[in-house]
Amino acid sequence: MARIVVCGYMIRHPLAGNILAYFHYLMGLHLLGHDVIYLEESGWPESCYQPETQMYGDDPSSGIE
């Protein structure tokens, strides 16, 4: 099967709806037998959303935890 790269914003914008919007592509392509690689897009300065404070910044730790 093919090697497929999926790009998204799951770590920089860690909200359930946003994560599932990308995750279903990853899981579906994997279940079809493809080698799937996820690549987090780099974005722009202060593009990491902090759900606890509802503000944007440069720290991606909320999406990594």
GROMACS .gro file of C-alpha atoms in nm:
model
   65
    1MET     CA    1   0.000   0.000   0.000
    2ALA     CA    2   0.096   0.366  -0.013
    3ARG     CA    3   0.276   0.585   0.237
    4ILE     CA    4   0.048   0.882   0.307
    5VAL     CA    5   0.134   1.202   0.496
    6VAL     CA    6  -0.152   1.377   0.679
    7CYS     CA    7  -0.086   1.733   0.797
    8GLY     CA    8  -0.288   1.902   1.068
    9TYR     CA    9  -0.312   2.106   1.387
   10MET     CA   10  -0.385   1.846   1.657
   11ILE     CA   11  -0.106   1.952   1.895
   12ARG     CA   12  -0.131   2.328   1.844
   13HIS     CA   13  -0.511   2.330   1.870
   14PRO     CA   14  -0.597   2.049   2.117
   15LEU     CA   15  -0.976   2.055   2.121
   16ALA     CA   16  -1.182   1.738   2.081
   17GLY     CA   17  -1.359   1.834   1.758
   18ASN     CA   18  -1.039   1.951   1.594
   19ILE     CA   19  -0.846   1.639   1.698
   20LEU     CA   20  -1.118   1.409   1.566
   21ALA     CA   21  -1.130   1.601   1.237
   22TYR     CA   22  -0.775   1.482   1.164
   23PHE     CA   23  -0.770   1.157   1.362
   24HIS     CA   24  -1.041   0.989   1.156
   25TYR     CA   25  -0.822   1.031   0.845
   26LEU     CA   26  -0.524   0.877   1.026
   27MET     CA   27  -0.720   0.582   1.157
   28GLY     CA   28  -0.919   0.521   0.837
   29LEU     CA   29  -0.614   0.523   0.613
   30HIS     CA   30  -0.429   0.296   0.857
   31LEU     CA   31  -0.720   0.050   0.864
   32LEU     CA   32  -0.712   0.043   0.484
   33GLY     CA   33  -0.354  -0.081   0.510
   34HIS     CA   34  -0.162   0.238   0.430
   35ASP     CA   35   0.154   0.353   0.607
   36VAL     CA   36   0.029   0.682   0.756
   37ILE     CA   37   0.254   0.959   0.886
   38TYR     CA   38   0.116   1.257   1.080
   39LEU     CA   39   0.294   1.590   1.037
   40GLU     CA   40   0.200   1.881   1.261
   41GLU     CA   41   0.196   2.202   1.059
   42SER     CA   42   0.429   2.470   1.194
   43GLY     CA   43   0.181   2.756   1.186
   44TRP     CA   44   0.278   3.108   1.283
   45PRO     CA   45   0.407   3.280   1.599
   46GLU     CA   46   0.170   3.239   1.895
   47SER     CA   47  -0.040   2.975   1.715
   48CYS     CA   48  -0.069   2.726   2.004
   49TYR     CA   49  -0.409   2.738   2.170
   50GLN     CA   50  -0.420   2.700   2.550
   51PRO     CA   51  -0.764   2.561   2.647
   52GLU     CA   52  -0.705   2.635   3.018
   53THR     CA   53  -0.665   3.009   2.958
   54GLN     CA   54  -0.849   3.030   2.623
   55MET     CA   55  -0.552   3.224   2.483
   56TYR     CA   56  -0.293   3.165   2.211
   57GLY     CA   57   0.082   3.145   2.272
   58ASP     CA   58   0.400   2.964   2.167
   59ASP     CA   59   0.386   2.678   2.421
   60PRO     CA   60   0.251   2.350   2.270
   61SER     CA   61   0.247   2.162   2.604
   62SER     CA   62  -0.136   2.155   2.629
   63GLY     CA   63  -0.152   1.951   2.309
   64ILE     CA   64   0.132   1.720   2.406
   65GLU     CA   65   0.008   1.619   2.752
   0.00000   0.00000   0.00000
